[in-house]
CSV table of C-alpha atoms in Angstrom, one decimal:
chain,number,residue,atom,x,y,z
A,1,MET,CA,1.0,-4.5,9.6
A,2,VAL,CA,-2.5,-3.8,8.6
A,3,ASN,CA,-2.5,-2.5,5.0
A,4,LEU,CA,-5.6,-0.4,4.5
A,5,ARG,CA,-5.4,-0.9,0.8
A,6,PHE,CA,-6.8,-4.4,1.4
A,7,PHE,CA,-9.8,-3.4,3.4
A,8,GLY,CA,-12.4,-1.0,2.0
A,9,CYS,CA,-15.3,0.6,3.9
A,10,VAL,CA,-17.0,2.5,1.1
A,11,SER,CA,-20.6,2.4,-0.2
A,12,GLY,CA,-21.7,0.8,-3.4
A,13,MET,CA,-21.6,2.8,-6.6
A,14,ALA,CA,-24.3,3.5,-9.1
A,15,LEU,CA,-24.7,1.3,-12.2
A,16,LEU,CA,-22.6,2.4,-15.2
A,17,ALA,CA,-24.2,4.3,-18.0
A,18,ALA,CA,-24.8,2.2,-21.1
A,19,SER,CA,-22.1,4.2,-23.0
A,20,VAL,CA,-19.3,2.5,-21.2
A,21,VAL,CA,-17.1,0.7,-23.8
A,22,SER,CA,-16.2,-2.8,-22.6
A,23,CYS,CA,-15.6,-6.3,-24.0
A,24,SER,CA,-14.0,-9.5,-22.7
A,25,ASN,CA,-12.4,-12.6,-24.1
A,26,ASP,CA,-12.9,-14.4,-20.8
A,27,ASP,CA,-13.8,-18.1,-21.3
A,28,PRO,CA,-15.7,-19.5,-18.3
A,29,GLU,CA,-14.3,-23.0,-19.0
A,30,GLY,CA,-10.7,-21.9,-18.6
A,31,ASN,CA,-9.8,-22.7,-22.2
A,32,ILE,CA,-7.1,-20.8,-24.2
A,33,VAL,CA,-8.5,-17.7,-25.9
A,34,PRO,CA,-6.2,-15.8,-28.3
A,35,LEU,CA,-5.6,-12.1,-27.5
A,36,PRO,CA,-6.9,-9.9,-30.2
A,37,PRO,CA,-4.1,-7.7,-31.7
A,38,VAL,CA,-3.5,-4.2,-30.2
A,39,ASP,CA,-1.9,-2.4,-33.1
A,40,GLY,CA,-1.2,0.8,-31.4
A,41,GLN,CA,-0.7,1.9,-27.8
A,42,GLY,CA,-2.0,-0.4,-25.1
A,43,LEU,CA,-2.3,-0.2,-21.3
A,44,PHE,CA,-2.1,-3.2,-19.0
A,45,VAL,CA,-4.1,-2.9,-15.8
A,46,VAL,CA,-2.9,-5.0,-12.9
A,47,CYS,CA,-5.8,-6.1,-10.6
A,48,GLU,CA,-4.8,-7.4,-7.2
A,49,GLY,CA,-8.0,-9.4,-6.7
A,50,GLY,CA,-9.5,-10.1,-3.3
A,51,PHE,CA,-6.9,-10.5,-0.6
A,52,GLY,CA,-6.5,-14.3,0.0
A,53,SER,CA,-8.9,-15.2,-2.8
A,54,GLY,CA,-6.4,-16.1,-5.5
A,55,ASN,CA,-8.4,-14.2,-8.2
A,56,ALA,CA,-5.9,-11.5,-9.4
A,57,SER,CA,-6.2,-10.6,-13.0
A,58,LEU,CA,-4.6,-8.7,-15.8
A,59,ALA,CA,-6.6,-6.5,-18.3
A,60,LEU,CA,-5.4,-4.9,-21.5
A,61,TYR,CA,-6.9,-1.6,-22.8
A,62,ASP,CA,-6.5,-0.6,-26.4
A,63,VAL,CA,-6.0,3.2,-26.2
A,64,SER,CA,-7.1,3.8,-29.8
A,65,SER,CA,-10.1,1.6,-30.2
A,66,ARG,CA,-11.1,1.9,-26.5
A,67,GLN,CA,-11.6,-1.9,-26.3
A,68,ILE,CA,-10.9,-3.5,-22.9
A,69,HIS,CA,-9.9,-7.2,-22.7
A,70,SER,CA,-10.5,-7.9,-19.1
A,71,ASN,CA,-8.7,-11.1,-18.1
A,72,VAL,CA,-5.9,-11.6,-20.7
A,73,PHE,CA,-3.5,-13.8,-18.6
A,74,LYS,CA,-6.3,-16.3,-17.8
A,75,ASP,CA,-7.4,-16.2,-21.4
A,76,ALA,CA,-4.0,-16.9,-22.8
A,77,ASN,CA,-2.8,-19.4,-20.2
A,78,GLY,CA,-6.0,-21.1,-18.9
A,79,ALA,CA,-5.1,-20.2,-15.3
A,80,LEU,CA,-5.5,-17.3,-12.9
A,81,LEU,CA,-2.5,-15.1,-11.9
A,82,GLY,CA,-2.8,-16.0,-8.2
A,83,ASP,CA,-3.1,-14.0,-5.0
A,84,VAL,CA,-2.5,-10.2,-5.1
A,85,ALA,CA,-1.0,-9.1,-8.4
A,86,GLN,CA,1.2,-6.2,-7.3
A,87,SER,CA,2.9,-4.6,-10.3
A,88,MET,CA,4.1,-5.1,-13.9
A,89,THR,CA,6.9,-3.8,-16.1
A,90,ILE,CA,7.9,-4.5,-19.7
A,91,HIS,CA,11.6,-4.9,-20.6
A,92,ASN,CA,13.3,-6.3,-23.7
A,93,GLY,CA,10.0,-7.6,-25.2
A,94,LYS,CA,8.8,-9.4,-22.1
A,95,GLY,CA,6.2,-8.4,-19.6
A,96,TRP,CA,7.0,-9.2,-16.0
A,97,ILE,CA,4.1,-9.5,-13.5
A,98,VAL,CA,4.8,-9.6,-9.8
A,99,VAL,CA,2.3,-11.5,-7.7
A,100,ASN,CA,2.9,-10.7,-4.1
A,101,ARG,CA,1.1,-13.3,-1.9
A,102,SER,CA,1.6,-16.1,-4.4
A,103,ASN,CA,5.3,-15.4,-4.3
A,104,VAL,CA,5.8,-15.6,-8.1
A,105,ILE,CA,6.9,-13.4,-10.9
A,106,PHE,CA,5.5,-14.3,-14.3
A,107,ALA,CA,7.2,-13.4,-17.6
A,108,ILE,CA,4.8,-13.1,-20.5
A,109,ASP,CA,4.8,-12.2,-24.2
A,110,PRO,CA,3.1,-8.8,-24.0
A,111,ASN,CA,1.6,-9.3,-27.5
A,112,THR,CA,-0.1,-12.6,-26.6
A,113,ALA,CA,-0.1,-12.6,-22.8
A,114,LYS,CA,1.2,-16.2,-22.9
A,115,GLU,CA,3.6,-17.2,-20.1
A,116,VAL,CA,7.3,-17.6,-21.2
A,117,GLY,CA,8.9,-18.1,-17.8
A,118,ARG,CA,8.6,-17.5,-14.1
A,119,VAL,CA,10.5,-16.8,-10.9
A,120,THR,CA,9.6,-18.7,-7.8
A,121,ASP,CA,12.7,-19.3,-5.8
A,122,GLY,CA,14.7,-16.7,-3.8
A,123,ILE,CA,11.9,-14.2,-3.4
A,124,SER,CA,9.7,-13.5,-0.4
A,125,SER,CA,6.5,-11.5,-0.9
A,126,PRO,CA,7.8,-9.6,-4.0
A,127,ARG,CA,6.5,-6.1,-4.7
A,128,TYR,CA,8.2,-4.3,-7.6
A,129,LEU,CA,10.8,-5.2,-10.3
A,130,HIS,CA,13.3,-2.8,-11.7
A,131,PHE,CA,15.6,-3.6,-14.6
A,132,VAL,CA,19.2,-2.4,-14.4
A,133,SER,CA,20.1,-4.1,-17.7
A,134,GLY,CA,19.1,-7.1,-19.8
A,135,GLN,CA,21.1,-9.2,-17.5
A,136,LYS,CA,20.1,-7.9,-14.1
A,137,ALA,CA,17.0,-6.7,-12.3
A,138,TYR,CA,16.2,-5.8,-8.7
A,139,VAL,CA,13.1,-7.1,-6.8
A,140,SER,CA,11.8,-5.3,-3.7
A,141,GLN,CA,10.3,-7.6,-1.0
A,142,LEU,CA,7.8,-7.1,1.8
A,143,ALA,CA,8.9,-10.1,3.9
A,144,LYS,CA,12.7,-9.6,3.9
A,145,ASN,CA,15.0,-6.6,4.5
A,146,GLU,CA,16.6,-7.4,1.2
A,147,ILE,CA,16.6,-6.5,-2.5
A,148,ALA,CA,16.7,-9.7,-4.5
A,149,VAL,CA,19.1,-9.6,-7.5
A,150,LEU,CA,17.5,-11.4,-10.5
A,151,ASP,CA,19.1,-12.8,-13.6
A,152,PRO,CA,16.1,-12.4,-16.0
A,153,GLU,CA,17.6,-14.6,-18.7
A,154,SER,CA,17.7,-17.7,-16.4
A,155,TYR,CA,14.8,-16.6,-14.2
A,156,THR,CA,16.9,-17.1,-11.1
A,157,VAL,CA,17.8,-15.0,-8.1
A,158,THR,CA,21.6,-14.8,-7.9
A,159,SER,CA,22.2,-12.7,-4.8
A,160,SER,CA,20.6,-10.2,-2.4
A,161,ILE,CA,21.3,-6.7,-1.1
A,162,PRO,CA,20.6,-6.0,2.6
A,163,VAL,CA,18.5,-2.8,3.1
A,164,PRO,CA,17.4,-1.1,6.4
A,165,GLY,CA,13.7,-2.0,6.1
A,166,TYR,CA,11.2,-3.6,3.7
A,167,ALA,CA,11.9,-2.3,0.2
A,168,GLU,CA,9.1,-0.9,-1.9
A,169,ASN,CA,9.4,1.4,-4.9
A,170,MET,CA,12.6,2.1,-6.9
A,171,ALA,CA,13.9,4.9,-9.2
A,172,GLN,CA,17.2,5.1,-11.1
A,173,ILE,CA,19.5,8.0,-11.9
A,174,GLY,CA,22.7,7.0,-13.8
A,175,ASP,CA,24.3,4.0,-12.1
A,176,ASN,CA,22.5,4.6,-8.8
A,177,LEU,CA,19.2,3.1,-7.8
A,178,TYR,CA,17.1,4.7,-5.1
A,179,VAL,CA,14.8,2.6,-3.0
A,180,THR,CA,12.1,3.5,-0.4
A,181,CYS,CA,12.0,1.4,2.8
A,182,TRP,CA,8.3,1.5,3.4
A,183,SER,CA,6.5,-0.7,5.9
A,184,TYR,CA,7.7,0.3,9.4
A,185,GLY,CA,10.6,2.2,7.8
A,186,ASN,CA,11.7,5.8,7.4
A,187,LYS,CA,14.6,5.7,4.9
A,188,VAL,CA,15.5,6.1,1.3
A,189,VAL,CA,18.7,4.2,0.3
A,190,ARG,CA,21.0,4.5,-2.6
A,191,ILE,CA,22.4,1.4,-4.3
A,192,ASN,CA,25.4,1.4,-6.5
A,193,THR,CA,24.3,-0.9,-9.4
A,194,GLU,CA,27.8,-1.8,-10.3
A,195,SER,CA,28.7,-3.2,-6.9
A,196,ASP,CA,25.2,-4.1,-5.7
A,197,ASN,CA,25.8,-2.3,-2.4
A,198,VAL,CA,24.0,0.3,-0.4
A,199,ASP,CA,26.4,3.3,-0.2
A,200,LYS,CA,24.1,6.0,1.3
A,201,GLU,CA,20.8,6.4,3.2
A,202,VAL,CA,18.7,9.2,4.6
A,203,GLU,CA,15.7,9.4,6.9
A,204,VAL,CA,12.8,11.2,5.1
A,205,GLY,CA,9.8,10.5,7.3
A,206,VAL,CA,7.5,7.7,8.4
A,207,GLN,CA,6.9,5.0,5.8
A,208,PRO,CA,8.3,6.4,2.5
A,209,LYS,CA,6.4,4.5,-0.2
A,210,TYR,CA,6.5,6.1,-3.7
A,211,ILE,CA,9.6,7.5,-5.5
A,212,VAL,CA,10.2,9.0,-9.0
A,213,ALA,CA,13.1,10.8,-10.6
A,214,ASP,CA,12.4,14.0,-12.5
A,215,GLY,CA,14.0,15.5,-15.6
A,216,ASN,CA,16.4,17.5,-13.5
A,217,ASP,CA,17.9,14.3,-11.8
A,218,ARG,CA,16.0,15.0,-8.5
A,219,LEU,CA,14.0,12.5,-6.6
A,220,TRP,CA,10.5,12.9,-5.3
A,221,VAL,CA,9.2,10.7,-2.5
A,222,ILE,CA,5.8,10.5,-0.8
A,223,THR,CA,5.7,9.2,2.8
A,224,ASP,CA,2.3,7.9,4.0
A,225,GLY,CA,2.9,8.9,7.6
A,226,GLY,CA,2.0,5.5,9.1
A,227,TRP,CA,-1.1,5.1,11.3
A,228,GLU,CA,-2.0,5.7,14.9
A,229,GLY,CA,-0.2,3.1,17.0
A,230,ASN,CA,2.3,2.3,14.3
A,231,PRO,CA,5.7,1.4,16.0
A,232,ALA,CA,7.5,3.5,13.3
A,233,GLY,CA,5.4,6.6,14.2
A,234,TYR,CA,2.4,8.5,13.1
A,235,GLU,CA,2.7,11.9,11.4
A,236,GLU,CA,1.4,14.0,8.5
A,237,PRO,CA,2.3,12.5,5.1
A,238,THR,CA,4.9,14.4,3.1
A,239,LEU,CA,6.2,15.1,-0.3
A,240,VAL,CA,10.0,15.1,-0.1
A,241,CYS,CA,12.5,16.3,-2.8
A,242,LEU,CA,16.1,14.9,-2.7
A,243,ASP,CA,19.2,15.3,-4.8
A,244,GLU,CA,21.3,12.5,-6.1
A,245,ASN,CA,23.4,12.5,-2.9
A,246,LEU,CA,20.2,12.1,-0.8
A,247,ASN,CA,20.3,15.7,0.5
A,248,ILE,CA,16.8,16.9,1.4
A,249,LEU,CA,16.0,19.9,-0.8
A,250,SER,CA,12.4,20.4,0.4
A,251,LYS,CA,9.7,18.7,2.5
A,252,THR,CA,6.0,19.6,2.1
A,253,GLY,CA,3.1,18.3,4.2
A,254,LEU,CA,0.2,16.6,2.5
A,255,PRO,CA,-2.8,16.6,4.8
A,256,ARG,CA,-4.7,13.4,5.0
A,257,ALA,CA,-8.0,13.3,3.1
A,258,SER,CA,-9.4,11.2,6.0
A,259,GLU,CA,-8.1,9.5,9.1
A,260,TYR,CA,-7.5,6.3,7.2
A,261,THR,CA,-6.1,7.6,3.9
A,262,SER,CA,-3.0,9.3,2.8
A,263,ALA,CA,-1.5,10.6,-0.5
A,264,GLY,CA,-0.3,8.0,-2.9
A,265,GLY,CA,0.2,6.9,-6.5
A,266,LEU,CA,3.0,9.3,-7.2
A,267,CYS,CA,3.9,9.3,-10.9
A,268,ILE,CA,5.5,11.7,-13.4
A,269,ASN,CA,4.9,12.6,-17.0
A,270,ALA,CA,7.2,11.5,-19.9
A,271,THR,CA,9.1,14.9,-20.0
A,272,GLY,CA,9.8,14.7,-16.3
A,273,ASP,CA,8.5,18.1,-15.4
A,274,THR,CA,5.1,17.4,-13.8
A,275,LEU,CA,4.2,15.2,-10.8
A,276,TYR,CA,0.8,13.6,-10.2
A,277,TRP,CA,-0.6,11.9,-7.1
A,278,TYR,CA,-3.9,11.2,-5.5
A,279,ASN,CA,-5.2,12.2,-2.0
A,280,GLY,CA,-8.5,10.6,-1.2
A,281,SER,CA,-10.7,10.9,-4.3
A,282,ASP,CA,-8.8,14.0,-5.7
A,283,ILE,CA,-6.0,13.9,-8.3
A,284,TRP,CA,-3.2,16.5,-7.7
A,285,SER,CA,-0.5,17.8,-10.0
A,286,MET,CA,2.6,20.0,-9.5
A,287,SER,CA,5.4,21.4,-11.6
A,288,VAL,CA,8.7,20.0,-10.3
A,289,ASP,CA,10.1,23.5,-10.6
A,290,ASP,CA,7.5,25.1,-8.3
A,291,ILE,CA,6.3,23.5,-5.1
A,292,ASP,CA,3.6,26.2,-4.8
A,293,SER,CA,2.1,25.2,-8.1
A,294,ARG,CA,0.5,22.1,-6.6
A,295,LYS,CA,-3.2,22.0,-7.2
A,296,VAL,CA,-6.2,19.7,-7.4
A,297,LEU,CA,-6.4,18.8,-11.0
A,298,ILE,CA,-9.4,16.5,-10.8
A,299,GLU,CA,-11.8,16.8,-7.9
A,300,ASN,CA,-13.7,13.6,-6.8
A,301,ALA,CA,-12.2,11.6,-9.6
A,302,CYS,CA,-13.7,8.3,-8.4
A,303,GLN,CA,-15.0,6.5,-5.3
A,304,ALA,CA,-12.0,4.6,-4.0
A,305,THR,CA,-8.8,5.8,-5.7
A,306,TYR,CA,-6.4,2.9,-5.9
A,307,GLY,CA,-4.0,3.6,-8.7
A,308,LEU,CA,-2.8,6.3,-11.1
A,309,THR,CA,-0.9,6.6,-14.4
A,310,VAL,CA,-0.2,9.3,-17.0
A,311,ASP,CA,-0.1,8.5,-20.7
A,312,PRO,CA,3.6,8.9,-21.9
A,313,VAL,CA,2.4,10.2,-25.2
A,314,ASN,CA,-0.2,12.9,-24.4
A,315,SER,CA,-0.3,13.1,-20.6
A,316,GLN,CA,-3.9,11.9,-20.4
A,317,ILE,CA,-4.7,10.6,-16.9
A,318,TYR,CA,-5.9,7.2,-15.9
A,319,VAL,CA,-7.4,6.6,-12.4
A,320,ALA,CA,-8.1,3.1,-10.9
A,321,ASP,CA,-11.1,2.8,-8.7
A,322,ALA,CA,-11.4,-0.2,-6.3
A,323,VAL,CA,-15.1,0.7,-5.7
A,324,ASP,CA,-15.8,-1.5,-2.6
A,325,TYR,CA,-12.7,-3.7,-2.8
A,326,SER,CA,-14.8,-6.8,-3.6
A,327,GLN,CA,-16.6,-6.2,-6.9
A,328,GLN,CA,-15.0,-5.4,-10.3
A,329,GLY,CA,-13.1,-2.2,-10.3
A,330,MET,CA,-13.2,0.7,-12.7
A,331,VAL,CA,-10.7,2.8,-14.7
A,332,TYR,CA,-11.4,6.4,-15.6
A,333,ARG,CA,-9.6,8.1,-18.5
A,334,PHE,CA,-9.3,11.9,-18.3
A,335,SER,CA,-8.0,14.6,-20.6
A,336,ALA,CA,-4.5,15.9,-19.8
A,337,ASP,CA,-6.0,19.0,-18.2
A,338,GLY,CA,-8.4,16.9,-16.1
A,339,LYS,CA,-11.5,18.6,-17.4
A,340,VAL,CA,-13.0,15.9,-19.6
A,341,LEU,CA,-13.8,12.3,-18.7
A,342,MET,CA,-12.9,10.6,-22.0
A,343,ASP,CA,-13.7,7.0,-21.2
A,344,GLU,CA,-14.5,4.5,-18.3
A,345,PHE,CA,-14.3,0.8,-18.3
A,346,ARG,CA,-14.6,-2.2,-15.9
A,347,VAL,CA,-11.6,-4.4,-15.0
A,348,GLY,CA,-10.9,-7.0,-12.3
A,349,ILE,CA,-11.1,-6.7,-8.5
A,350,CYS,CA,-8.9,-4.0,-6.9
A,351,PRO,CA,-7.1,-2.5,-10.0
A,352,SER,CA,-4.0,-1.0,-8.5
A,353,SER,CA,-1.2,-0.4,-11.0
A,354,PHE,CA,-0.6,0.1,-14.7
A,355,CYS,CA,2.0,-0.8,-17.4
A,356,TRP,CA,2.2,0.9,-20.8
A,357,LYS,CA,2.6,-1.3,-23.8
């Protein structure tokens, strides 16, 4: 499958204004450089790096001071992350970084960025990690129709759960985990986390990728619609709402911003009542209680939108810009209403996902 996220055909961007706040601890000799303390809220930015180049990186942004530390994993460990850093999550005092093409999951101390463990066996092109408890986590994979079941205490995969397609994003309600089957797929499945079995599935549209649970215990899914010639089909991307039993409550078309792009980056605010996603360069929002409330919140937010997150404290919006997919990317910080650009800073190549500290 050709993943258009890895290939950009966009023009170069103008030089940044001198007011951009940025700093780096990066040591060109590869020596260990201590991470300065982030006393308040921090935001990790996961940067894929160039596809096949092995130059993925992890940045840390201090929300209060607006300082950016651009390559904290390398600074702390004297080595690069690897090839295509996909995602990160923090659980029980450890940060877990999933590196897709290097086939490794790193565990780090989020206060120092130093590695404390890693997972290398039993995973195949890992994508996302979801913790069920301190003793069990699920790993979605792009090269196997399986969810890997991980024991995070021993850093070992203990079993696997067959799924009808390549698993991608995950969301949990109660004891049930809901998983999108993305590449060439069309289903969302429900896994009972007590038995580790799929107990229900539903077809929602071509290539469901993103999924979140709202404050009313409903699920929201964005399908990317595939591409022309895709064996799974090619159709308009959609926003789908499901209940806990995978009944489809609503399905809304999301017209493509261009032939080669579709809506993505679905996320939700801390109170679970407002959805956000990007479509092309625009950032959209919608109340979960009113489908007709969807609107463009930020028009032309950046050049090549590649990731999105919402501050869990104040709902400020952070947008990742891959620029031309080969140079350092940018992150833009907007006010909660989308009207004010509050900050902008450089990070690594292809910033794609975020993790709040």
